PDB file of C-alpha atoms in Angstrom:
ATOM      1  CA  UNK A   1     199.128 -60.433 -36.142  1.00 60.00           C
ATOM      2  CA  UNK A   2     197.947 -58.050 -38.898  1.00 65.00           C
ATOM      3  CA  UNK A   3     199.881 -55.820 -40.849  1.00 80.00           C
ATOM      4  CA  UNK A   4     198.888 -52.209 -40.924  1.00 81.00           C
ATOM      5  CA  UNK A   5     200.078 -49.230 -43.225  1.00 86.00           C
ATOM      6  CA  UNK A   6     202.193 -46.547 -41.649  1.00 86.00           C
ATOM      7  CA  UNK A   7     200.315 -43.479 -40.149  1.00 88.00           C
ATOM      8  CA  UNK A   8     201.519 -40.042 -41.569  1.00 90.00           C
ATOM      9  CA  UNK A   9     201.788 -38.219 -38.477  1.00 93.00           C
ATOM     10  CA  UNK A  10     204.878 -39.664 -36.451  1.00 93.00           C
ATOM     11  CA  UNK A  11     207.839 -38.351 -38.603  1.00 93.00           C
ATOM     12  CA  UNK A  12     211.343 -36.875 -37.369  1.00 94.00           C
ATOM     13  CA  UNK A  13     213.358 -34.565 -39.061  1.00 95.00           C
ATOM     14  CA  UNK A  14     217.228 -34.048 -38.979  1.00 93.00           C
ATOM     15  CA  UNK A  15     218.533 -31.240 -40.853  1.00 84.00           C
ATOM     16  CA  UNK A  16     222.401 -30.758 -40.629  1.00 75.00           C
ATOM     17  CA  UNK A  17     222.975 -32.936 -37.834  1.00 73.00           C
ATOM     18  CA  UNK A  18     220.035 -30.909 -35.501  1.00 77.00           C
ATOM     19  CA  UNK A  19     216.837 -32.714 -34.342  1.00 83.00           C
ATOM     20  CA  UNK A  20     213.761 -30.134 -36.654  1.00 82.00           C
ATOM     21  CA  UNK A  21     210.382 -29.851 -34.879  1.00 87.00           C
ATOM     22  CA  UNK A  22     208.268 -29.482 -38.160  1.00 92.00           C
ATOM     23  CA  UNK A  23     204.706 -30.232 -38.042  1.00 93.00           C
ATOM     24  CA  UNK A  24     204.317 -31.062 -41.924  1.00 95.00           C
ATOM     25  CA  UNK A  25     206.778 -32.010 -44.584  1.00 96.00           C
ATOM     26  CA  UNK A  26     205.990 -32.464 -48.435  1.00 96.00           C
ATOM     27  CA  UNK A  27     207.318 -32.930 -51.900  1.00 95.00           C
ATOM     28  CA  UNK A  28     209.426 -36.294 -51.060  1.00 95.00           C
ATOM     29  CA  UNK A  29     208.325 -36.992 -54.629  1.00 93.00           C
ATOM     30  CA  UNK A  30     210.915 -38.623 -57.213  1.00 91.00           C
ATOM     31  CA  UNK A  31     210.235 -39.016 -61.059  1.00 93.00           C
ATOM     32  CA  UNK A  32     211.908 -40.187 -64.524  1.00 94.00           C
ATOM     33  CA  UNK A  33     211.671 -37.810 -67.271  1.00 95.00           C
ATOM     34  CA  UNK A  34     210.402 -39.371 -70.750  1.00 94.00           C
ATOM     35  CA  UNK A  35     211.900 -39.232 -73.817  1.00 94.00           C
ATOM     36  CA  UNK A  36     210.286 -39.504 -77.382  1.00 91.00           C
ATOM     37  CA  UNK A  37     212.506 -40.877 -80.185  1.00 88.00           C
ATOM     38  CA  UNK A  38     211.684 -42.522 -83.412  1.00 84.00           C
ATOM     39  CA  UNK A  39     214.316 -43.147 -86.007  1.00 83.00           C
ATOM     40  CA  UNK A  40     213.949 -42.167 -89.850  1.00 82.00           C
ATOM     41  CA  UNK A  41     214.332 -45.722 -90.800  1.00 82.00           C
ATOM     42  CA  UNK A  42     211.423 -47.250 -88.429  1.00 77.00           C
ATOM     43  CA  UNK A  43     207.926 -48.875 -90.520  1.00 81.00           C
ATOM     44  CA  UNK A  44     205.781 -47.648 -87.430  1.00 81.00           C
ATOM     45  CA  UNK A  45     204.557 -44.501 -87.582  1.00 81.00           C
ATOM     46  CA  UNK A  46     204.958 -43.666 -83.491  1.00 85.00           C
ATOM     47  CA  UNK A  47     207.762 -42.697 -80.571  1.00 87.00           C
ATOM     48  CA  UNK A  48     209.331 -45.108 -78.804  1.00 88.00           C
ATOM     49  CA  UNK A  49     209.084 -43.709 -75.136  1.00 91.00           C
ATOM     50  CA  UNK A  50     212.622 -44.076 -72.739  1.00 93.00           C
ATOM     51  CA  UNK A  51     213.394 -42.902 -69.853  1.00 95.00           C
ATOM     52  CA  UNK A  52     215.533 -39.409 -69.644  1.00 94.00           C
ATOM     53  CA  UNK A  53     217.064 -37.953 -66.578  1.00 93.00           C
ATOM     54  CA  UNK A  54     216.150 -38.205 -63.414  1.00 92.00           C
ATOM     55  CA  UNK A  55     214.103 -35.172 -61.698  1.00 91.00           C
ATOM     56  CA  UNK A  56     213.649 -34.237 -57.745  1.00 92.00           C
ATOM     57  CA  UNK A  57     211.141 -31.599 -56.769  1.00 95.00           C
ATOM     58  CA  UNK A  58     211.447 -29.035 -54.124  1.00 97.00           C
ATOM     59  CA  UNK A  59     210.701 -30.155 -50.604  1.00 97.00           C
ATOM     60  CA  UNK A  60     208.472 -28.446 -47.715  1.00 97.00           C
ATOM     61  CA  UNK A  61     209.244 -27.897 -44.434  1.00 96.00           C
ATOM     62  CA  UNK A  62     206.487 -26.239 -42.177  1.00 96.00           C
ATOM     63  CA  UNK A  63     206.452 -25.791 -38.371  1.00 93.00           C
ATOM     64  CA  UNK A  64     204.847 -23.304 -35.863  1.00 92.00           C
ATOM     65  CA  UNK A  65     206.731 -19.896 -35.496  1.00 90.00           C
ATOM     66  CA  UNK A  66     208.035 -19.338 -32.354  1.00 89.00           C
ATOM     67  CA  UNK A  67     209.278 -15.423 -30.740  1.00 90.00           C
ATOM     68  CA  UNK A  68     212.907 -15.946 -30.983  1.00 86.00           C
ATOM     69  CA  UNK A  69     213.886 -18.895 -33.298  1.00 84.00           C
ATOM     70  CA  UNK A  70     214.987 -17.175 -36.710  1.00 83.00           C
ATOM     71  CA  UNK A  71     217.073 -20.463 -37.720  1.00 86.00           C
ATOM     72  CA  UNK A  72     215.512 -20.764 -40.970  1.00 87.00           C
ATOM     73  CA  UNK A  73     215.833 -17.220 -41.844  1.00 87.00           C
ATOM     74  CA  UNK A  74     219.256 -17.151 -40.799  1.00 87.00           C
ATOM     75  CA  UNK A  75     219.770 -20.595 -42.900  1.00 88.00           C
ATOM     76  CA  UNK A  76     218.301 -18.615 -46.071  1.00 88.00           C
ATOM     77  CA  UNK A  77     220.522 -15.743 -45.461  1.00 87.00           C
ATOM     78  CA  UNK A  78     223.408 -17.779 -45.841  1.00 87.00           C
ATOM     79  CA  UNK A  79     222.615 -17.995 -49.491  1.00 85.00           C
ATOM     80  CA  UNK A  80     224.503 -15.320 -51.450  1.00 79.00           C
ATOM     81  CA  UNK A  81     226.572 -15.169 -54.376  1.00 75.00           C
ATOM     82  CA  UNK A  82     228.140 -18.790 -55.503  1.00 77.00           C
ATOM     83  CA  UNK A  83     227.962 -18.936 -50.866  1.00 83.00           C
ATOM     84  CA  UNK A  84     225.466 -21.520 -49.897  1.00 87.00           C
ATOM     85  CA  UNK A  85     225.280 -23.495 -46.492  1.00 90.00           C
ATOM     86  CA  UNK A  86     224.533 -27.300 -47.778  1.00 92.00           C
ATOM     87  CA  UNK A  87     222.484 -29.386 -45.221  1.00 93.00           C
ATOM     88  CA  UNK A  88     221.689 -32.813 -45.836  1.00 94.00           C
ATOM     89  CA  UNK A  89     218.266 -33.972 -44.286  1.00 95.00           C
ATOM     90  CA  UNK A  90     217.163 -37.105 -42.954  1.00 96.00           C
ATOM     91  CA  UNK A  91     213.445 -37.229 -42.797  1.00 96.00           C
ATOM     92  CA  UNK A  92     211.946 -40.353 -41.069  1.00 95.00           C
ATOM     93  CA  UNK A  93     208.383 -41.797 -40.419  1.00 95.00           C
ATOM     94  CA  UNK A  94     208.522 -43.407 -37.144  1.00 93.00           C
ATOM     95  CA  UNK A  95     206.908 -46.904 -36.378  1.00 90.00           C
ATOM     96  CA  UNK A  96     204.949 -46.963 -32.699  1.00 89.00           C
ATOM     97  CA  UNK A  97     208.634 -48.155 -31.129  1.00 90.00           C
ATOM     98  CA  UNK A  98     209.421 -44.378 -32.043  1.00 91.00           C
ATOM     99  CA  UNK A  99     211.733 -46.185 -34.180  1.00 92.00           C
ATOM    100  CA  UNK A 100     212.467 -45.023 -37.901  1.00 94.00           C
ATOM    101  CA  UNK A 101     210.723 -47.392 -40.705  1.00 94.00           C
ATOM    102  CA  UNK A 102     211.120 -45.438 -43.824  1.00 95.00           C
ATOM    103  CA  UNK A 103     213.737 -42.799 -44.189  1.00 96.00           C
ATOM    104  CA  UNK A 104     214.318 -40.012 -47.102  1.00 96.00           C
ATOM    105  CA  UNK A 105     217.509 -39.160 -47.095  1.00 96.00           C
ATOM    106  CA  UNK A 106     218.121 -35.780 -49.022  1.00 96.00           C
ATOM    107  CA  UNK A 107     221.369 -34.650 -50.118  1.00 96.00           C
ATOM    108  CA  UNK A 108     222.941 -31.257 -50.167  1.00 95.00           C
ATOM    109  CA  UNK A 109     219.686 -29.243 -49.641  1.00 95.00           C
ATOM    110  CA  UNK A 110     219.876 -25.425 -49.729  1.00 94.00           C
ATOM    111  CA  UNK A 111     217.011 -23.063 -48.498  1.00 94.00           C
ATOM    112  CA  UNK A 112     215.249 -21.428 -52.052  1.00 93.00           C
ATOM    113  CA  UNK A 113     212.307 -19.501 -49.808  1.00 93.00           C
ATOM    114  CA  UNK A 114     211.143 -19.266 -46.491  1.00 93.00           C
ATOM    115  CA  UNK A 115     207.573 -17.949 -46.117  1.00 94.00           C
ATOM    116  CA  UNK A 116     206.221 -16.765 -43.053  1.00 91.00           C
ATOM    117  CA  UNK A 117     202.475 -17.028 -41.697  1.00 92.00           C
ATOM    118  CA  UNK A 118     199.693 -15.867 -43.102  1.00 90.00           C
ATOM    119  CA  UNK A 119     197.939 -13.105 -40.742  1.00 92.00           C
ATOM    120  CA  UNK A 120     194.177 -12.738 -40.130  1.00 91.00           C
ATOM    121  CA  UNK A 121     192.658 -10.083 -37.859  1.00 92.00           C
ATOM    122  CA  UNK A 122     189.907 -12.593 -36.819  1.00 92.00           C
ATOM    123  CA  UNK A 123     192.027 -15.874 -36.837  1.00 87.00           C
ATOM    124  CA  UNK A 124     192.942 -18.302 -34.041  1.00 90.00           C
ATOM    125  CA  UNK A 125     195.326 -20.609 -36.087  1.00 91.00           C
ATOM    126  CA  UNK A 126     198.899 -21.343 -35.165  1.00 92.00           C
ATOM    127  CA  UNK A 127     201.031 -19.254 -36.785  1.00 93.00           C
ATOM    128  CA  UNK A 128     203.258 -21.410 -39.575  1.00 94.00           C
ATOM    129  CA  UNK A 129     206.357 -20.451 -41.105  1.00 94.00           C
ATOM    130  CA  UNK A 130     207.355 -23.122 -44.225  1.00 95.00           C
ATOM    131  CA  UNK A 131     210.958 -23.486 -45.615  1.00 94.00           C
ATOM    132  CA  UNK A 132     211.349 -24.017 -49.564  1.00 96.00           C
ATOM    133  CA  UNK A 133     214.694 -26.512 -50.177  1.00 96.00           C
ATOM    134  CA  UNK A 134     216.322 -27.341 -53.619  1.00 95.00           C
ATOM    135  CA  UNK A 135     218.809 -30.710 -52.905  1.00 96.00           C
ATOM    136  CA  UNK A 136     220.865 -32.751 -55.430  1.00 95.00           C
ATOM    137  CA  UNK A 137     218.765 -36.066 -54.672  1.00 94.00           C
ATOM    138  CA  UNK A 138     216.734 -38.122 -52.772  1.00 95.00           C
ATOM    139  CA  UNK A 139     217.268 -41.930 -51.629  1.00 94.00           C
ATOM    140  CA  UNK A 140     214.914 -43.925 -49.588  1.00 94.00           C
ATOM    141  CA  UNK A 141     215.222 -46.792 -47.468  1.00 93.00           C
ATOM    142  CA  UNK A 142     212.303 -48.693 -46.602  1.00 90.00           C
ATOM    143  CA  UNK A 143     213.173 -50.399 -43.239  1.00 83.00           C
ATOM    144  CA  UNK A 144     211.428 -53.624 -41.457  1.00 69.00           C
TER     145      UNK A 144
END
């Protein structure tokens, strides 16, 4: 039987221990900073690259706006003074079984914006509202 990679577009997403319906997520992206050092006693005349600290960017959440469900506004208004309501996320793309096959698991994630739809007088799209999270880390586990 052949393999095949993963399709994009059966994911699930947990957030604080509630099942999201978002129709697009983004920025699972993990990277190394690089450091440049070169001692005063080397005979080469370059850096010697290493890697620094660890950086996590900002992930996406978007879904369609519906009259009545002001959960991620009420998530973001949490967020005051030294207060904010920590979620950890579980974001999952699904194999056909509907079963999870590679999971980002994102730890203590706070809401930094929440931007509603854009609004055209001559537009038929869905309306979209996207949440903005900051987090302390992501981990993935790649699953069989």
């Amino acid at each position: 039987m052949a393999e095949y990679p993963l399709p994009v577009f059966h994911f699930a997403v947990l957030w604080g221990g509630v099942n999201g319906s978002f129709s697009e997520v983004s920025g699972l992206t993990v990277e190394t900073q690089m450091m440049e050092y070169r001692g005063g006693a080397q005979f080469e005349f370059k850096t010697i690259k290493q890697p620094g600290i660890q950086k996590d960017s900002n992930v996406t959440l978007k879904r369609g706006l519906f009259a009545g469900d002001n959960q991620l506004y009420e998530w973001w208004n949490t967020v005051s003074m030294n207060t904010i309501e920590r979620r950890d996320l579980t974001i999952s793309l699904l194999g056909e079984d509907h079963a999870p096959r590679v999971t980002w698991k994102i730890k203590n994630a706070w809401p930094l914006k929440v931007e509603g739809p854009s609004l055209k007088g001559d537009g038929n799209e869905i309306a979209v509202e996207s949440i903005e999270l900051a987090h302390e880390g992501i981990t993935v586990e790649n699953l069989a």
